[in-house]
Structure formats: structure tokens, C-alpha cells
Amino acid sequence: MNLLIKESPLQVLPSLAMEVGLNAAVLLQQLHFRSLISTNVRDGHKWVYKTYEEWKNEEFPFWSVDTIKRAIRKLEESGYIISTSQYNRMKMDKTKWYRINYTMLQGQSVQLAPSMTAESPQEEVQIAPSTEGKMPLAITKEVKSIKKNLVENDLDVVSVIEYLNDKANKQFKASSKATARLVKGRFSEGYTVADCKKVIDTKAKNWLDDPHWQKYLRPSTLFNATNFENYLEESRVSDLPESSPPKPLELDFSKGEA
């Protein structure tokens, strides 16, 4: 049985994932692709319009609607995408229109490429040529020169920090050198992404609803070398089935001495 790709793959650059988070990077890259082939031009920009349900059904069937909402909201709040409902024909229609803020992306270490005309020269970026029927190559020369070490371990770091942000409602950046160093330090000791997520689950369960302890749901506490081992052991103990307490010894005093 062939388990390799037989359909158009979703793409994500490690450097983009480090900058905005893994889920947001996947969504942003797919929005870029849809923008390249969009025919919806308003005010000199190409737009993509979809409901959250359409994003799920047509683009990301492996995500929940809530996950998609969080990724879009994160990109909106950080200014990477611009959204509006003003182009809908009916006021009651709340379908959102989206476009990428390429000007902001040009200032980052990763650049996507717009397909805009001369009406918006401030957003032009050179892109590699594409052929009909193939996904356009939105990778610039600068992106191609990214060092080889921005791959497997870094994506694991992104996965862990995204999981922490989702569980604890935080906004830590996997691109932070201090954060990445902490998580990679645990990887170097033989711990896995699953181990990190177990620690996050355990401490989120213990601390999330406590105003005092909630602030310690942070990389510097969870992935500290000494703390991590203790927290992981705590998670393992919590996974053990509860055993019934030993039955108390009952003495029968009615029989007297033998």
C-alpha cells in the first residue's frame, strides 16, 4: 500500500513556523496559495473569502473549527492577515474576506510572494516562475538559503510551544532562542515531544485555574532541567490506575484467649 503523497500537499517553511507558530504558518501558506489563483480583486488587492466551516471542509479537514478560528485570530491580531466583511453583498452575510499583509512579511526573515499588479507596488516581491497546473513556488532566494538546522528539531520545538499556548492560553514564541534552548535541552537528554506534552497536560490540569500558579505555565518553569524530570514523573504517577486502599486489619476479640 502506497502511503506517499498522491494529492496536492500543504506546505510550510520551518522559518515561517518559527515566526508565527505551526498552525498559523500552515494557514498563512495556504491563504497565500489561494490568493495567487484568486479572481476576487477589490481595491487593488486579491482576496480570498471563506467561512470558518469552509476553511475546515475545503482546506483543513484534520482541524476543528475552533483550531482554525484561533489560527486566524492570531494572524489577524499580529497583523499578518487583513480581513473584512465589507465586500459582502448582503449585510447579514458575515463571510470574511482575507488577504495577506505582504508589507509586514517583507520585514520578517521569511517572505511569501504576492501576485499583485502594479496597483500595489509597495507589496511587490519577486517570486519564482510557475507553470500551469502546478502549485506556484513562493520561495525566494533568501528563504532557500536558510540553514539546514532549521528542520526537524525546530519543528518539534514549534509543536511543543504551540501545544503549550493552546493548553494554557499563552502566546509564547518558538522563535525565542531561550525557549528553543530549553526544549532542545530536554530533547538532547532523550525526552520526546510526547514527554513534553505530558508535562504540559499535567501542570495545566494542576495550575490553569489557580491565579497564583497559572503564571508558572511557562517554558522557563516547565522545561527547566530539574523541574521537567520531576513533572514528568508526576505525570506518570497520575497515569497509574488508582488502587483501592488496603483493607484494615480486623481483630475478633469475642473469642478470648486460645
mmCIF file of C-alpha atoms in Angstrom:
data_model
loop_
_atom_site.group_PDB
_atom_site.id
_atom_site.type_symbol
_atom_site.label_atom_id
_atom_site.label_comp_id
_atom_site.label_asym_id
_atom_site.label_seq_id
_atom_site.Cartn_x
_atom_site.Cartn_y
_atom_site.Cartn_z
ATOM 1 C CA MET A 1 0.000 0.000 0.000
ATOM 2 C CA ASN A 2 1.411 3.370 -1.027
ATOM 3 C CA LEU A 3 1.225 5.918 1.782
ATOM 4 C CA LEU A 4 3.147 8.622 -0.036
ATOM 5 C CA ILE A 5 1.653 11.838 -1.361
ATOM 6 C CA LYS A 6 -0.895 11.451 -4.157
ATOM 7 C CA GLU A 7 -2.601 14.805 -3.718
ATOM 8 C CA SER A 8 -1.576 18.448 -3.528
ATOM 9 C CA PRO A 9 0.413 18.775 -0.290
ATOM 10 C CA LEU A 10 0.146 21.543 2.263
ATOM 11 C CA GLN A 11 3.422 23.420 2.542
ATOM 12 C CA VAL A 12 5.101 25.112 5.458
ATOM 13 C CA LEU A 13 8.530 26.695 5.824
ATOM 14 C CA PRO A 14 10.304 25.975 9.129
ATOM 15 C CA SER A 15 11.359 29.639 9.390
ATOM 16 C CA LEU A 16 7.750 30.806 8.973
ATOM 17 C CA ALA A 17 6.555 28.297 11.567
ATOM 18 C CA MET A 18 9.199 29.590 13.979
ATOM 19 C CA GLU A 19 7.953 33.125 13.412
ATOM 20 C CA VAL A 20 4.164 32.728 13.691
ATOM 21 C CA GLY A 21 3.571 29.202 15.022
ATOM 22 C CA LEU A 22 2.959 25.939 13.167
ATOM 23 C CA ASN A 23 -0.828 26.121 12.715
ATOM 24 C CA ALA A 24 -0.749 29.776 11.729
ATOM 25 C CA ALA A 25 2.093 29.112 9.268
ATOM 26 C CA VAL A 26 0.168 26.312 7.543
ATOM 27 C CA LEU A 27 -2.918 28.510 7.256
ATOM 28 C CA LEU A 28 -0.926 31.531 6.060
ATOM 29 C CA GLN A 29 0.838 29.497 3.362
ATOM 30 C CA GLN A 30 -2.467 28.064 2.133
ATOM 31 C CA LEU A 31 -4.038 31.532 2.095
ATOM 32 C CA HIS A 32 -1.081 32.696 0.022
ATOM 33 C CA PHE A 33 -1.636 29.897 -2.484
ATOM 34 C CA ARG A 34 -5.361 30.677 -2.718
ATOM 35 C CA SER A 35 -4.534 34.364 -3.180
ATOM 36 C CA LEU A 36 -2.292 33.577 -6.142
ATOM 37 C CA ILE A 37 -5.173 31.951 -8.034
ATOM 38 C CA SER A 38 -7.962 34.191 -6.728
ATOM 39 C CA THR A 39 -10.022 36.281 -9.143
ATOM 40 C CA ASN A 40 -11.587 38.361 -6.378
ATOM 41 C CA VAL A 41 -9.937 41.762 -6.693
ATOM 42 C CA ARG A 42 -11.136 44.632 -4.528
ATOM 43 C CA ASP A 43 -9.372 47.968 -4.019
ATOM 44 C CA GLY A 44 -6.291 46.727 -5.870
ATOM 45 C CA HIS A 45 -5.843 43.591 -3.747
ATOM 46 C CA LYS A 46 -6.631 39.934 -4.276
ATOM 47 C CA TRP A 47 -8.904 38.484 -1.606
ATOM 48 C CA VAL A 48 -9.980 35.019 -0.519
ATOM 49 C CA TYR A 49 -13.360 34.683 1.144
ATOM 50 C CA LYS A 50 -14.466 31.675 3.207
ATOM 51 C CA THR A 51 -16.492 30.849 6.283
ATOM 52 C CA TYR A 52 -14.754 29.001 9.112
ATOM 53 C CA GLU A 53 -16.675 25.872 8.103
ATOM 54 C CA GLU A 54 -15.413 26.210 4.523
ATOM 55 C CA TRP A 55 -11.850 26.557 5.764
ATOM 56 C CA LYS A 56 -12.343 23.256 7.594
ATOM 57 C CA ASN A 57 -14.212 21.354 4.868
ATOM 58 C CA GLU A 58 -12.190 22.576 1.891
ATOM 59 C CA GLU A 59 -8.707 23.162 3.285
ATOM 60 C CA PHE A 60 -8.106 21.679 6.754
ATOM 61 C CA PRO A 61 -10.395 18.684 7.461
ATOM 62 C CA PHE A 62 -7.937 17.476 10.112
ATOM 63 C CA TRP A 63 -8.521 20.596 12.286
ATOM 64 C CA SER A 64 -11.517 21.616 14.339
ATOM 65 C CA VAL A 65 -13.308 24.878 13.592
ATOM 66 C CA ASP A 66 -12.038 26.245 16.921
ATOM 67 C CA THR A 67 -8.419 25.496 15.945
ATOM 68 C CA ILE A 68 -8.932 27.336 12.658
ATOM 69 C CA LYS A 69 -10.503 30.295 14.457
ATOM 70 C CA ARG A 70 -7.543 30.524 16.828
ATOM 71 C CA ALA A 71 -5.020 30.417 13.979
ATOM 72 C CA ILE A 72 -6.871 33.114 12.008
ATOM 73 C CA ARG A 73 -7.351 35.294 15.078
ATOM 74 C CA LYS A 74 -3.641 35.038 15.875
ATOM 75 C CA LEU A 75 -2.712 36.130 12.349
ATOM 76 C CA GLU A 76 -5.239 38.969 12.430
ATOM 77 C CA GLU A 77 -4.041 40.271 15.793
ATOM 78 C CA SER A 78 -0.383 40.092 14.767
ATOM 79 C CA GLY A 79 -1.132 41.926 11.507
ATOM 80 C CA TYR A 80 -0.070 39.165 9.113
ATOM 81 C CA ILE A 81 -3.502 38.997 7.509
ATOM 82 C CA ILE A 82 -6.179 41.613 6.940
ATOM 83 C CA SER A 83 -9.836 40.583 7.000
ATOM 84 C CA THR A 84 -13.146 42.312 6.331
ATOM 85 C CA SER A 85 -16.794 41.572 5.582
ATOM 86 C CA GLN A 86 -17.461 44.890 3.812
ATOM 87 C CA TYR A 87 -17.439 43.301 0.349
ATOM 88 C CA ASN A 88 -20.382 41.010 1.044
ATOM 89 C CA ARG A 89 -23.457 41.889 -0.983
ATOM 90 C CA MET A 90 -25.814 41.434 1.945
ATOM 91 C CA LYS A 91 -25.202 42.935 5.375
ATOM 92 C CA MET A 92 -26.456 39.784 7.048
ATOM 93 C CA ASP A 93 -23.712 37.793 5.303
ATOM 94 C CA LYS A 94 -20.799 37.554 7.755
ATOM 95 C CA THR A 95 -18.438 35.633 5.467
ATOM 96 C CA LYS A 96 -14.967 37.109 5.908
ATOM 97 C CA TRP A 97 -12.610 38.171 3.138
ATOM 98 C CA TYR A 98 -8.884 37.684 3.758
ATOM 99 C CA ARG A 99 -5.656 38.968 2.256
ATOM 100 C CA ILE A 100 -2.059 38.704 3.391
ATOM 101 C CA ASN A 101 -0.236 41.785 4.622
ATOM 102 C CA TYR A 102 2.828 41.231 2.433
ATOM 103 C CA THR A 103 4.330 44.551 3.517
ATOM 104 C CA MET A 104 4.664 43.227 7.057
ATOM 105 C CA LEU A 105 6.081 39.906 5.867
ATOM 106 C CA GLN A 106 8.795 41.702 3.909
ATOM 107 C CA GLY A 107 10.161 42.960 7.212
ATOM 108 C CA GLN A 108 10.469 39.446 8.608
ATOM 109 C CA SER A 109 13.077 36.779 7.946
ATOM 110 C CA VAL A 110 10.570 34.841 5.825
ATOM 111 C CA GLN A 111 8.965 36.259 2.719
ATOM 112 C CA LEU A 112 5.906 34.979 0.922
ATOM 113 C CA ALA A 113 5.221 36.325 -2.510
ATOM 114 C CA PRO A 114 2.123 38.244 -3.631
ATOM 115 C CA SER A 115 0.654 38.049 -7.083
ATOM 116 C CA MET A 116 -0.429 41.666 -7.126
ATOM 117 C CA THR A 117 -0.361 44.037 -10.047
ATOM 118 C CA ALA A 118 1.281 47.451 -10.215
ATOM 119 C CA GLU A 119 -1.691 48.899 -8.320
ATOM 120 C CA SER A 120 0.091 47.992 -5.102
ATOM 121 C CA PRO A 121 3.825 48.351 -5.819
ATOM 122 C CA GLN A 122 4.653 48.634 -2.152
ATOM 123 C CA GLU A 123 3.790 44.963 -1.759
ATOM 124 C CA GLU A 124 5.710 43.512 -4.688
ATOM 125 C CA VAL A 125 8.158 40.674 -4.046
ATOM 126 C CA GLN A 126 9.962 38.687 -6.718
ATOM 127 C CA ILE A 127 8.756 35.094 -6.968
ATOM 128 C CA ALA A 128 9.956 32.040 -8.795
ATOM 129 C CA PRO A 129 8.090 31.326 -12.062
ATOM 130 C CA SER A 130 5.401 28.670 -12.054
ATOM 131 C CA THR A 131 3.772 26.504 -14.669
ATOM 132 C CA GLU A 132 0.075 25.905 -15.199
ATOM 133 C CA GLY A 133 -1.343 23.052 -13.130
ATOM 134 C CA LYS A 134 1.432 23.193 -10.541
ATOM 135 C CA MET A 135 1.492 24.918 -7.190
ATOM 136 C CA PRO A 136 3.378 28.236 -7.561
ATOM 137 C CA LEU A 137 6.801 28.308 -5.957
ATOM 138 C CA ALA A 138 6.590 31.018 -3.345
ATOM 139 C CA ILE A 139 10.108 30.508 -2.066
ATOM 140 C CA THR A 140 12.531 33.367 -2.564
ATOM 141 C CA LYS A 141 16.316 33.086 -2.817
ATOM 142 C CA GLU A 142 16.572 34.356 0.728
ATOM 143 C CA VAL A 143 14.385 31.525 2.003
ATOM 144 C CA LYS A 144 16.363 28.937 0.031
ATOM 145 C CA SER A 145 19.478 29.959 1.927
ATOM 146 C CA ILE A 146 18.007 29.072 5.327
ATOM 147 C CA LYS A 147 20.440 26.932 7.241
ATOM 148 C CA LYS A 148 19.909 23.186 7.303
ATOM 149 C CA ASN A 149 19.473 23.164 11.060
ATOM 150 C CA LEU A 150 16.047 24.815 10.723
ATOM 151 C CA VAL A 151 14.319 21.479 10.274
ATOM 152 C CA GLU A 152 13.346 18.510 12.407
ATOM 153 C CA ASN A 153 14.190 19.609 15.943
ATOM 154 C CA ASP A 154 12.968 23.148 15.363
ATOM 155 C CA LEU A 155 9.603 21.902 14.150
ATOM 156 C CA ASP A 156 9.422 19.749 17.267
ATOM 157 C CA VAL A 157 10.039 22.880 19.340
ATOM 158 C CA VAL A 158 7.237 24.646 17.448
ATOM 159 C CA SER A 159 4.925 21.699 18.109
ATOM 160 C CA VAL A 160 5.641 21.779 21.858
ATOM 161 C CA ILE A 161 5.262 25.553 22.239
ATOM 162 C CA GLU A 162 2.076 25.608 20.126
ATOM 163 C CA TYR A 163 0.687 22.875 22.375
ATOM 164 C CA LEU A 164 1.566 24.895 25.488
ATOM 165 C CA ASN A 165 -0.035 28.028 24.034
ATOM 166 C CA ASP A 166 -3.186 26.103 23.164
ATOM 167 C CA LYS A 167 -3.481 24.389 26.558
ATOM 168 C CA ALA A 168 -2.580 27.392 28.708
ATOM 169 C CA ASN A 169 -3.948 30.192 26.505
ATOM 170 C CA LYS A 170 -0.492 31.750 26.192
ATOM 171 C CA GLN A 171 1.424 33.359 23.335
ATOM 172 C CA PHE A 172 4.998 32.149 23.733
ATOM 173 C CA LYS A 173 7.181 32.250 20.599
ATOM 174 C CA ALA A 174 9.047 29.177 19.464
ATOM 175 C CA SER A 175 11.442 31.569 17.721
ATOM 176 C CA SER A 176 12.720 32.746 21.115
ATOM 177 C CA LYS A 177 16.287 31.476 21.483
ATOM 178 C CA ALA A 178 15.883 30.970 25.231
ATOM 179 C CA THR A 179 12.667 28.981 24.777
ATOM 180 C CA ALA A 180 14.100 26.847 21.976
ATOM 181 C CA ARG A 181 17.240 26.183 24.040
ATOM 182 C CA LEU A 182 15.164 24.879 26.958
ATOM 183 C CA VAL A 183 13.081 22.499 24.856
ATOM 184 C CA LYS A 184 16.048 21.299 22.787
ATOM 185 C CA GLY A 185 17.919 20.690 26.033
ATOM 186 C CA ARG A 186 15.280 18.154 27.033
ATOM 187 C CA PHE A 187 15.411 16.563 23.575
ATOM 188 C CA SER A 188 19.177 16.191 23.933
ATOM 189 C CA GLU A 189 18.580 14.209 27.132
ATOM 190 C CA GLY A 190 16.410 11.712 25.273
ATOM 191 C CA TYR A 191 12.991 13.114 26.106
ATOM 192 C CA THR A 192 10.406 13.328 23.314
ATOM 193 C CA VAL A 193 7.685 15.695 22.130
ATOM 194 C CA ALA A 194 5.163 13.344 23.767
ATOM 195 C CA ASP A 195 7.011 13.694 27.098
ATOM 196 C CA CYS A 196 6.841 17.480 26.842
ATOM 197 C CA LYS A 197 3.128 17.353 26.135
ATOM 198 C CA LYS A 198 2.572 15.063 29.126
ATOM 199 C CA VAL A 199 4.258 17.627 31.374
ATOM 200 C CA ILE A 200 2.135 20.419 29.870
ATOM 201 C CA ASP A 201 -1.066 18.397 30.369
ATOM 202 C CA THR A 202 -0.225 17.595 33.991
ATOM 203 C CA LYS A 203 0.738 21.082 35.081
ATOM 204 C CA ALA A 204 -2.094 22.729 33.111
ATOM 205 C CA LYS A 205 -4.515 20.478 34.958
ATOM 206 C CA ASN A 206 -2.955 21.471 38.298
ATOM 207 C CA TRP A 207 -2.311 25.167 37.711
ATOM 208 C CA LEU A 208 -4.556 26.579 34.998
ATOM 209 C CA ASP A 209 -7.412 27.514 37.323
ATOM 210 C CA ASP A 210 -5.173 28.767 40.122
ATOM 211 C CA PRO A 211 -4.434 32.528 39.894
ATOM 212 C CA HIS A 212 -1.117 32.114 41.737
ATOM 213 C CA TRP A 213 0.262 29.076 39.910
ATOM 214 C CA GLN A 214 -1.094 29.914 36.467
ATOM 215 C CA LYS A 215 1.838 32.250 35.773
ATOM 216 C CA TYR A 216 4.233 29.289 36.068
ATOM 217 C CA LEU A 217 2.791 27.675 32.952
ATOM 218 C CA ARG A 218 5.803 28.940 31.030
ATOM 219 C CA PRO A 219 8.781 27.359 29.279
ATOM 220 C CA SER A 220 11.323 28.551 31.846
ATOM 221 C CA THR A 221 9.477 26.621 34.563
ATOM 222 C CA LEU A 222 8.150 23.578 32.715
ATOM 223 C CA PHE A 223 11.275 22.756 30.711
ATOM 224 C CA ASN A 224 13.865 23.591 33.337
ATOM 225 C CA ALA A 225 16.107 20.507 33.573
ATOM 226 C CA THR A 226 15.365 19.724 37.237
ATOM 227 C CA ASN A 227 11.676 20.643 37.126
ATOM 228 C CA PHE A 228 10.994 18.706 33.936
ATOM 229 C CA GLU A 229 12.125 15.355 35.292
ATOM 230 C CA ASN A 230 10.017 15.820 38.415
ATOM 231 C CA TYR A 231 6.963 16.953 36.459
ATOM 232 C CA LEU A 232 7.261 14.047 34.022
ATOM 233 C CA GLU A 233 7.457 11.566 36.882
ATOM 234 C CA GLU A 234 4.396 13.253 38.370
ATOM 235 C CA SER A 235 2.532 12.752 35.090
ATOM 236 C CA ARG A 236 3.497 9.075 35.042
ATOM 237 C CA VAL A 237 2.231 8.564 38.576
ATOM 238 C CA SER A 238 -1.051 10.267 37.693
ATOM 239 C CA ASP A 239 -1.458 7.841 34.774
ATOM 240 C CA LEU A 240 -1.319 4.811 37.072
ATOM 241 C CA PRO A 241 -4.707 3.223 37.881
ATOM 242 C CA GLU A 242 -5.990 4.074 41.308
ATOM 243 C CA SER A 243 -5.551 1.139 43.660
ATOM 244 C CA SER A 244 -8.027 0.504 46.433
ATOM 245 C CA PRO A 245 -6.675 1.199 49.942
ATOM 246 C CA PRO A 246 -5.603 -1.872 51.951
ATOM 247 C CA LYS A 247 -8.360 -3.418 53.973
ATOM 248 C CA PRO A 248 -7.858 -2.593 57.664
ATOM 249 C CA LEU A 249 -6.912 -5.481 59.910
ATOM 250 C CA GLU A 250 -9.934 -6.593 61.919
ATOM 251 C CA LEU A 251 -9.360 -8.273 65.250
ATOM 252 C CA ASP A 252 -12.011 -10.538 66.735
ATOM 253 C CA PHE A 253 -11.968 -10.028 70.495
ATOM 254 C CA SER A 254 -15.058 -12.172 71.078
ATOM 255 C CA LYS A 255 -13.114 -15.437 71.092
ATOM 256 C CA GLY A 256 -10.894 -14.565 74.011
ATOM 257 C CA GLU A 257 -7.504 -16.183 74.507
ATOM 258 C CA ALA A 258 -6.713 -19.503 72.906
#
